[in-house]
Amino acid sequence: MEEFIKVRHEKLKRLRKEKIEPYPHRYKITYKTREILGKYKKLKIGEEVRGSQVSLAGRIMSKRGHGKSGFAHIMDGSGKIQVYTKFDVVGEKKYGLYKKLDIGDFIGVEGRIFKTKTGEITVLVEDFTLLAKSLRPLPEKWHGLKDVEIRFRQRYIDLIMNPEVKETFLRRSRITSLIRKFLDKKDFLEIETPMMQPIPGGAAATPFVTHHKALHRDLYLRIAPELYLKRLIVGGMERVYEINRNFRNEGISTRHNPEFTMLELYQAYADYEDLMELTTELIAEIAKEVLGTLKIEYQGKKIDLKTPWKRLTLKSAIKKYTKLDIDKTKNIKKEAKKLGLKIEEDLADTQVIDHIFKEFVEPRLIQPMFITDYPRELSPLAKAKKNNPNLAERFELFIGTLELANAYSELNDPILQRERLKEQLALRWAGSEDAHMMDEDFLRALEYGMPPCAGLGIGIDRLVMLLTDSPSIRDVILFPHMKPEKQQ
RNA sequence: GCCCCCAUAGCUCAGUUGGAAGAGCACCUGACUCUUAAUCAGGGUGUCCCAGGUUCGAGCCCUGGUGGGGGUACCA
């Protein structure tokens, strides 16, 4: 490695000696590579376009020398194009400089367009300028970069070498942009609420703690924006959404990153049924826009996003996939053990049900499926069903076995909400560290009156996984969490 | 947290039974004015992840650690 870098540094020194600035300030570009390739697609072999002067810039990705001429490919943000540099055209001095250029260097190129006899649209270089000298070697051109650790730690190399990785992140950007357009069209207002919260609320999860020096107090990175968004509903903002990071101090897996992006939205005067419709419409529209079809494939599984999507209650889903009828079961733990699950004795029945669901139902939910009617105890911020106070008006959406969304009709009775948070407090005292905390200001807000409303959360990372056919959440997060690298 | 797997040149990888560290690309020197994994001739550039141990001898075997991946637990 040192050998490679030493050689490049020597080249850099030589450039400076020859008064060639290796890091100039700007370069005027008239075309992107993709524009050129599109515009001159119909050129005939060998044909040269008169008056086709272009200037473009990019990184040198390959070089093929032939003595007094040479081909190279340069890559810009839109793609790659071949450039052809000839001794006759650029002159002796420039050609000498060209030969010293390295793969990885940025150059600006002026020239005219022609098609080679092998049929590739190429820029005949009339002049070029070094725009940035590269001092480190890039990975090999053919096999590229595969080492997952380098791909994640040095994502910039991954983006240079692997076009499909770049494509994934372009699509991610497109998806969030489309979500915003969709919601803006429906009169939702994009807002921002605190990332640092004195009381972390809105979810059952362990928070990260930080400290504010001037205030002499601990603050928590938010685990959800829910309680702040509801305050805005109280304040009269009837449709609000936020797309931003949540932080949860939990394990890392192919579906979990400690910080992840969540769309959370609240709609006044609506219930969870309305949000099922909204969710369906949103995801179907985005899939159609991004992939051009509702028939998609995720990890080898064919998925049809044609609406409407199916619904099952939690109980009937468990019955369907395990033949277990929860209502007729006296000892749920015993039944779970019979199914082969390891169940600890101190688990609550609702948690056992959750385990059964995760183990036997979730892996089967490949086609879009809304699971509804969750136990009320698991949803302390949700409104109960009219005909059954033990169930919450809540749904989760699964596609391709990914849990993508969670929504409920929001509890807006301040008295009931206080009771439920007290229950959570009791759970905390009993040792459940991630039970919800009491938030007096939130309750005070509800006491002023919150209109009926429903709230929805969509895991953006997982949605992007689905729509980019990515097996791991790390594939859709530019800089996934890693332990610090050893200092060299 | 626990279990399994992986770590060799800049990159992608091989390395037999424990017996002199290898290939392709990249890189360096030279030839070549339509190549595209350009070609031709020559050159190996290495803390075999780290620290111990076994052995006459360790990239290979053993112990511990570090980093990464997968699973599982916790967890929407």
mmCIF file of C-alpha atoms in Angstrom, chain A residues 52-328:
data_model
loop_
_atom_site.group_PDB
_atom_site.id
_atom_site.type_symbol
_atom_site.label_atom_id
_atom_site.label_comp_id
_atom_site.label_asym_id
_atom_site.label_seq_id
_atom_site.Cartn_x
_atom_site.Cartn_y
_atom_site.Cartn_z
ATOM 1 C CA SER A 52 -20.121 18.793 -31.630
ATOM 2 C CA GLN A 53 -17.891 20.504 -29.095
ATOM 3 C CA VAL A 54 -18.633 19.304 -25.577
ATOM 4 C CA SER A 55 -17.025 19.631 -22.190
ATOM 5 C CA LEU A 56 -17.594 17.134 -19.440
ATOM 6 C CA ALA A 57 -15.848 15.983 -16.310
ATOM 7 C CA GLY A 58 -15.493 12.855 -14.262
ATOM 8 C CA ARG A 59 -13.276 10.238 -12.692
ATOM 9 C CA ILE A 60 -10.978 8.085 -14.814
ATOM 10 C CA MET A 61 -12.138 4.486 -14.363
ATOM 11 C CA SER A 62 -9.961 2.679 -16.902
ATOM 12 C CA LYS A 63 -7.109 3.380 -19.311
ATOM 13 C CA ARG A 64 -5.914 1.585 -22.433
ATOM 14 C CA GLY A 65 -2.770 3.013 -23.981
ATOM 15 C CA HIS A 66 -1.465 2.488 -27.510
ATOM 16 C CA GLY A 67 1.771 4.384 -27.651
ATOM 17 C CA LYS A 68 0.782 7.709 -29.185
ATOM 18 C CA SER A 69 -2.938 7.412 -28.453
ATOM 19 C CA GLY A 70 -5.072 6.054 -25.662
ATOM 20 C CA PHE A 71 -8.591 5.234 -24.627
ATOM 21 C CA ALA A 72 -10.047 5.802 -21.183
ATOM 22 C CA HIS A 73 -13.446 5.697 -19.581
ATOM 23 C CA ILE A 74 -14.493 8.531 -17.362
ATOM 24 C CA MET A 75 -17.428 8.353 -14.991
ATOM 25 C CA ASP A 76 -19.599 11.215 -13.824
ATOM 26 C CA GLY A 77 -22.804 11.212 -11.795
ATOM 27 C CA SER A 78 -24.861 10.072 -14.750
ATOM 28 C CA GLY A 79 -22.715 7.289 -16.202
ATOM 29 C CA LYS A 80 -19.549 6.410 -18.069
ATOM 30 C CA ILE A 81 -18.219 7.509 -21.419
ATOM 31 C CA GLN A 82 -15.134 6.645 -23.423
ATOM 32 C CA VAL A 83 -12.612 9.340 -24.312
ATOM 33 C CA TYR A 84 -9.887 9.041 -26.916
ATOM 34 C CA THR A 85 -6.704 11.067 -26.585
ATOM 35 C CA LYS A 86 -4.262 11.367 -29.479
ATOM 36 C CA PHE A 87 -0.733 12.719 -29.582
ATOM 37 C CA ASP A 88 -1.538 14.453 -32.922
ATOM 38 C CA VAL A 89 -4.518 16.299 -31.479
ATOM 39 C CA VAL A 90 -3.441 17.378 -27.993
ATOM 40 C CA GLY A 91 0.276 17.832 -28.714
ATOM 41 C CA GLU A 92 3.394 16.418 -27.117
ATOM 42 C CA LYS A 93 3.235 18.168 -23.759
ATOM 43 C CA LYS A 94 -0.414 17.380 -23.045
ATOM 44 C CA TYR A 95 -0.011 13.824 -24.243
ATOM 45 C CA GLY A 96 2.870 13.354 -21.819
ATOM 46 C CA LEU A 97 0.593 14.552 -19.049
ATOM 47 C CA TYR A 98 -2.179 12.231 -20.200
ATOM 48 C CA LYS A 99 0.126 9.236 -19.919
ATOM 49 C CA LYS A 100 0.874 10.137 -16.319
ATOM 50 C CA LEU A 101 -2.792 10.275 -15.316
ATOM 51 C CA ASP A 102 -3.958 7.536 -12.958
ATOM 52 C CA ILE A 103 -7.160 5.601 -12.682
ATOM 53 C CA GLY A 104 -9.080 7.475 -10.003
ATOM 54 C CA ASP A 105 -8.030 10.983 -11.096
ATOM 55 C CA PHE A 106 -10.728 13.514 -11.956
ATOM 56 C CA ILE A 107 -10.329 15.273 -15.288
ATOM 57 C CA GLY A 108 -12.318 17.723 -17.374
ATOM 58 C CA VAL A 109 -12.407 17.014 -21.089
ATOM 59 C CA GLU A 110 -13.152 19.161 -24.112
ATOM 60 C CA GLY A 111 -13.633 17.530 -27.461
ATOM 61 C CA ARG A 112 -15.976 16.371 -30.170
ATOM 62 C CA ILE A 113 -18.096 13.299 -30.543
ATOM 63 C CA PHE A 114 -17.501 10.328 -32.821
ATOM 64 C CA LYS A 115 -18.324 6.664 -32.950
ATOM 65 C CA THR A 116 -15.426 4.202 -32.981
ATOM 66 C CA LYS A 117 -15.248 1.380 -35.456
ATOM 67 C CA THR A 118 -16.299 -0.965 -32.677
ATOM 68 C CA GLY A 119 -19.432 1.160 -32.284
ATOM 69 C CA GLU A 120 -18.863 3.074 -29.053
ATOM 70 C CA ILE A 121 -19.771 6.748 -28.767
ATOM 71 C CA THR A 122 -16.527 8.431 -27.766
ATOM 72 C CA VAL A 123 -15.191 11.900 -27.082
ATOM 73 C CA LEU A 124 -12.147 12.774 -29.183
ATOM 74 C CA VAL A 125 -10.144 14.826 -26.701
ATOM 75 C CA GLU A 126 -8.985 18.219 -27.925
ATOM 76 C CA ASP A 127 -7.960 19.414 -24.493
ATOM 77 C CA PHE A 128 -8.194 18.160 -20.946
ATOM 78 C CA THR A 129 -7.568 19.502 -17.446
ATOM 79 C CA LEU A 130 -6.614 17.641 -14.298
ATOM 80 C CA LEU A 131 -9.322 18.441 -11.724
ATOM 81 C CA ALA A 132 -8.234 16.334 -8.756
ATOM 82 C CA LYS A 133 -5.306 13.977 -8.286
ATOM 83 C CA SER A 134 -6.137 10.684 -6.603
ATOM 84 C CA LEU A 135 -3.533 9.383 -4.152
ATOM 85 C CA ARG A 136 -4.947 5.931 -3.460
ATOM 86 C CA PRO A 137 -5.537 2.972 -5.769
ATOM 87 C CA LEU A 138 -9.116 1.916 -6.528
ATOM 88 C CA PRO A 139 -10.170 -1.734 -6.352
ATOM 89 C CA GLU A 140 -9.837 -3.963 -9.361
ATOM 90 C CA LYS A 141 -12.002 -3.176 -12.389
ATOM 91 C CA TRP A 142 -13.366 -6.635 -13.062
ATOM 92 C CA HIS A 143 -14.301 -8.120 -9.688
ATOM 93 C CA GLY A 144 -14.828 -4.713 -8.110
ATOM 94 C CA LEU A 145 -15.196 -4.343 -4.369
ATOM 95 C CA LYS A 146 -16.872 -7.184 -2.491
ATOM 96 C CA ASP A 147 -15.459 -6.970 1.023
ATOM 97 C CA VAL A 148 -18.545 -6.010 3.025
ATOM 98 C CA GLU A 149 -16.567 -4.294 5.743
ATOM 99 C CA ILE A 150 -14.824 -1.918 3.304
ATOM 100 C CA ARG A 151 -18.096 -1.406 1.411
ATOM 101 C CA PHE A 152 -19.792 -0.112 4.553
ATOM 102 C CA ARG A 153 -16.886 1.646 6.248
ATOM 103 C CA GLN A 154 -15.769 3.353 3.050
ATOM 104 C CA ARG A 155 -19.083 3.654 1.269
ATOM 105 C CA TYR A 156 -17.533 6.131 -1.163
ATOM 106 C CA ILE A 157 -15.471 3.328 -2.719
ATOM 107 C CA ASP A 158 -18.579 1.149 -2.857
ATOM 108 C CA LEU A 159 -20.403 3.925 -4.710
ATOM 109 C CA ILE A 160 -17.530 4.397 -7.160
ATOM 110 C CA MET A 161 -17.122 0.703 -7.933
ATOM 111 C CA ASN A 162 -20.642 -0.717 -7.724
ATOM 112 C CA PRO A 163 -23.205 1.006 -9.938
ATOM 113 C CA GLU A 164 -26.069 -1.071 -8.510
ATOM 114 C CA VAL A 165 -25.264 0.314 -5.045
ATOM 115 C CA LYS A 166 -25.500 3.837 -6.368
ATOM 116 C CA GLU A 167 -28.760 2.874 -8.084
ATOM 117 C CA THR A 168 -30.189 1.673 -4.754
ATOM 118 C CA PHE A 169 -29.522 5.013 -3.089
ATOM 119 C CA LEU A 170 -30.815 7.008 -6.038
ATOM 120 C CA ARG A 171 -34.002 4.987 -5.753
ATOM 121 C CA ARG A 172 -34.158 5.584 -2.025
ATOM 122 C CA SER A 173 -34.010 9.300 -2.619
ATOM 123 C CA ARG A 174 -36.700 8.991 -5.263
ATOM 124 C CA ILE A 175 -38.945 7.069 -2.862
ATOM 125 C CA THR A 176 -38.799 9.654 -0.079
ATOM 126 C CA SER A 177 -39.337 12.396 -2.599
ATOM 127 C CA LEU A 178 -42.444 10.609 -3.928
ATOM 128 C CA ILE A 179 -43.770 10.086 -0.402
ATOM 129 C CA ARG A 180 -43.502 13.812 0.213
ATOM 130 C CA LYS A 181 -45.269 14.599 -3.052
ATOM 131 C CA PHE A 182 -48.039 12.121 -2.262
ATOM 132 C CA LEU A 183 -48.638 13.499 1.216
ATOM 133 C CA ASP A 184 -48.319 17.137 0.185
ATOM 134 C CA LYS A 185 -51.002 16.493 -2.417
ATOM 135 C CA LYS A 186 -53.270 15.235 0.345
ATOM 136 C CA ASP A 187 -52.755 18.402 2.389
ATOM 137 C CA PHE A 188 -50.376 16.910 4.902
ATOM 138 C CA LEU A 189 -47.924 19.328 6.421
ATOM 139 C CA GLU A 190 -44.297 18.234 6.826
ATOM 140 C CA ILE A 191 -43.001 19.284 10.221
ATOM 141 C CA GLU A 192 -40.028 18.565 12.477
ATOM 142 C CA THR A 193 -40.166 17.638 16.149
ATOM 143 C CA PRO A 194 -37.366 17.192 18.709
ATOM 144 C CA MET A 195 -34.767 14.502 18.244
ATOM 145 C CA MET A 196 -33.554 15.156 21.799
ATOM 146 C CA GLN A 197 -36.360 14.623 24.246
ATOM 147 C CA PRO A 198 -36.495 15.001 28.044
ATOM 148 C CA ILE A 199 -38.931 12.071 28.195
ATOM 149 C CA PRO A 200 -38.618 9.464 25.431
ATOM 150 C CA GLY A 201 -42.085 8.345 24.396
ATOM 151 C CA GLY A 202 -44.242 6.898 21.675
ATOM 152 C CA ALA A 203 -42.779 3.411 21.617
ATOM 153 C CA ALA A 204 -41.596 0.610 23.862
ATOM 154 C CA ALA A 205 -37.849 0.698 23.363
ATOM 155 C CA THR A 206 -34.608 1.418 25.164
ATOM 156 C CA PRO A 207 -33.374 4.937 24.366
ATOM 157 C CA PHE A 208 -29.883 6.360 23.948
ATOM 158 C CA VAL A 209 -29.034 8.875 26.637
ATOM 159 C CA THR A 210 -27.059 12.054 26.159
ATOM 160 C CA HIS A 211 -26.300 14.989 28.388
ATOM 161 C CA HIS A 212 -26.885 18.707 28.046
ATOM 162 C CA LYS A 213 -24.110 20.529 29.892
ATOM 163 C CA ALA A 214 -25.676 23.979 30.245
ATOM 164 C CA LEU A 215 -29.002 22.602 31.459
ATOM 165 C CA HIS A 216 -27.317 20.028 33.723
ATOM 166 C CA ARG A 217 -29.674 17.318 32.623
ATOM 167 C CA ASP A 218 -29.912 14.137 30.616
ATOM 168 C CA LEU A 219 -31.751 14.077 27.334
ATOM 169 C CA TYR A 220 -32.840 11.091 25.277
ATOM 170 C CA LEU A 221 -32.528 10.585 21.551
ATOM 171 C CA ARG A 222 -36.052 9.989 20.457
ATOM 172 C CA ILE A 223 -37.411 6.473 20.023
ATOM 173 C CA ALA A 224 -40.459 7.917 18.201
ATOM 174 C CA PRO A 225 -41.935 11.335 17.416
ATOM 175 C CA GLU A 226 -45.487 10.221 18.262
ATOM 176 C CA LEU A 227 -46.237 12.264 21.371
ATOM 177 C CA TYR A 228 -45.017 15.488 19.770
ATOM 178 C CA LEU A 229 -46.997 14.921 16.592
ATOM 179 C CA LYS A 230 -50.122 14.400 18.675
ATOM 180 C CA ARG A 231 -49.458 17.686 20.455
ATOM 181 C CA LEU A 232 -49.623 19.264 17.000
ATOM 182 C CA ILE A 233 -53.004 17.635 16.359
ATOM 183 C CA VAL A 234 -54.129 19.200 19.646
ATOM 184 C CA GLY A 235 -52.732 22.469 18.337
ATOM 185 C CA GLY A 236 -54.973 22.317 15.301
ATOM 186 C CA MET A 237 -52.573 21.050 12.640
ATOM 187 C CA GLU A 238 -54.949 18.494 11.258
ATOM 188 C CA ARG A 239 -52.650 16.547 8.963
ATOM 189 C CA VAL A 240 -48.967 16.342 9.817
ATOM 190 C CA TYR A 241 -46.068 14.082 8.953
ATOM 191 C CA GLU A 242 -42.400 13.772 9.704
ATOM 192 C CA ILE A 243 -39.744 11.744 7.908
ATOM 193 C CA ASN A 244 -36.790 11.492 10.202
ATOM 194 C CA ARG A 245 -34.548 9.333 12.304
ATOM 195 C CA ASN A 246 -35.518 7.305 15.361
ATOM 196 C CA PHE A 247 -32.896 5.882 17.704
ATOM 197 C CA ARG A 248 -33.344 2.646 19.597
ATOM 198 C CA ASN A 249 -30.707 1.169 21.827
ATOM 199 C CA GLU A 250 -31.233 -2.403 20.744
ATOM 200 C CA GLY A 251 -29.695 -5.221 18.780
ATOM 201 C CA ILE A 252 -28.542 -4.923 15.188
ATOM 202 C CA SER A 253 -29.821 -7.297 12.527
ATOM 203 C CA THR A 254 -30.604 -7.462 8.829
ATOM 204 C CA ARG A 255 -33.799 -5.574 9.665
ATOM 205 C CA HIS A 256 -32.643 -3.320 12.512
ATOM 206 C CA ASN A 257 -30.187 -0.437 12.620
ATOM 207 C CA PRO A 258 -29.836 1.569 15.862
ATOM 208 C CA GLU A 259 -30.877 4.674 13.950
ATOM 209 C CA PHE A 260 -33.516 4.233 11.290
ATOM 210 C CA THR A 261 -35.798 6.421 9.252
ATOM 211 C CA MET A 262 -39.479 6.535 9.979
ATOM 212 C CA LEU A 263 -42.374 8.222 8.288
ATOM 213 C CA GLU A 264 -44.886 9.054 10.947
ATOM 214 C CA LEU A 265 -48.151 10.789 10.094
ATOM 215 C CA TYR A 266 -51.311 11.839 11.924
ATOM 216 C CA GLN A 267 -54.684 12.628 10.426
ATOM 217 C CA ALA A 268 -57.459 14.246 12.442
ATOM 218 C CA TYR A 269 -61.013 12.911 12.184
ATOM 219 C CA ALA A 270 -59.748 9.628 10.713
ATOM 220 C CA ASP A 271 -59.447 6.132 12.147
ATOM 221 C CA TYR A 272 -57.191 3.175 11.400
ATOM 222 C CA GLU A 273 -59.462 1.995 8.575
ATOM 223 C CA ASP A 274 -58.803 5.271 6.758
ATOM 224 C CA LEU A 275 -55.089 4.782 7.234
ATOM 225 C CA MET A 276 -55.216 1.268 5.810
ATOM 226 C CA GLU A 277 -56.542 2.828 2.650
ATOM 227 C CA LEU A 278 -53.980 5.609 2.716
ATOM 228 C CA THR A 279 -51.136 3.126 3.294
ATOM 229 C CA THR A 280 -52.279 0.919 0.434
ATOM 230 C CA GLU A 281 -52.585 3.834 -1.922
ATOM 231 C CA LEU A 282 -49.239 5.311 -0.895
ATOM 232 C CA ILE A 283 -47.155 2.156 -1.235
ATOM 233 C CA ALA A 284 -48.877 0.954 -4.409
ATOM 234 C CA GLU A 285 -48.452 4.327 -6.063
ATOM 235 C CA ILE A 286 -44.790 4.549 -5.149
ATOM 236 C CA ALA A 287 -44.065 0.999 -6.301
ATOM 237 C CA LYS A 288 -45.764 1.731 -9.593
ATOM 238 C CA GLU A 289 -43.859 4.975 -9.995
ATOM 239 C CA VAL A 290 -40.485 3.503 -9.067
ATOM 240 C CA LEU A 291 -40.699 0.033 -10.595
ATOM 241 C CA GLY A 292 -43.303 0.617 -13.253
ATOM 242 C CA THR A 293 -45.359 -2.353 -12.089
ATOM 243 C CA LEU A 294 -47.254 -3.784 -9.128
ATOM 244 C CA LYS A 295 -45.818 -7.240 -9.722
ATOM 245 C CA ILE A 296 -42.554 -7.117 -7.869
ATOM 246 C CA GLU A 297 -40.007 -9.610 -6.645
ATOM 247 C CA TYR A 298 -38.368 -9.602 -3.245
ATOM 248 C CA GLN A 299 -35.584 -12.069 -2.465
ATOM 249 C CA GLY A 300 -36.830 -14.550 -5.022
ATOM 250 C CA LYS A 301 -40.461 -14.276 -3.938
ATOM 251 C CA LYS A 302 -43.048 -12.946 -6.359
ATOM 252 C CA ILE A 303 -45.278 -10.339 -4.774
ATOM 253 C CA ASP A 304 -48.412 -8.814 -6.250
ATOM 254 C CA LEU A 305 -49.190 -5.368 -4.874
ATOM 255 C CA LYS A 306 -52.533 -5.223 -6.664
ATOM 256 C CA THR A 307 -55.072 -3.562 -4.401
ATOM 257 C CA PRO A 308 -57.061 -4.084 -2.239
ATOM 258 C CA TRP A 309 -54.763 -5.930 0.156
ATOM 259 C CA LYS A 310 -55.914 -8.749 2.404
ATOM 260 C CA ARG A 311 -56.625 -8.397 6.096
ATOM 261 C CA LEU A 312 -56.491 -10.883 8.945
ATOM 262 C CA THR A 313 -56.931 -10.369 12.637
ATOM 263 C CA LEU A 314 -53.997 -11.433 14.773
ATOM 264 C CA LYS A 315 -56.037 -14.331 16.146
ATOM 265 C CA SER A 316 -57.221 -15.613 12.802
ATOM 266 C CA ALA A 317 -53.717 -15.319 11.375
ATOM 267 C CA ILE A 318 -52.379 -17.491 14.183
ATOM 268 C CA LYS A 319 -55.239 -19.917 13.683
ATOM 269 C CA LYS A 320 -54.562 -20.056 9.970
ATOM 270 C CA TYR A 321 -50.872 -20.877 10.281
ATOM 271 C CA THR A 322 -50.750 -22.881 13.520
ATOM 272 C CA LYS A 323 -54.294 -24.259 13.890
ATOM 273 C CA LEU A 324 -54.204 -22.759 17.354
ATOM 274 C CA ASP A 325 -57.419 -21.062 18.544
ATOM 275 C CA ILE A 326 -56.320 -18.568 21.157
ATOM 276 C CA ASP A 327 -59.855 -18.017 22.451
ATOM 277 C CA LYS A 328 -60.282 -21.709 23.217
#
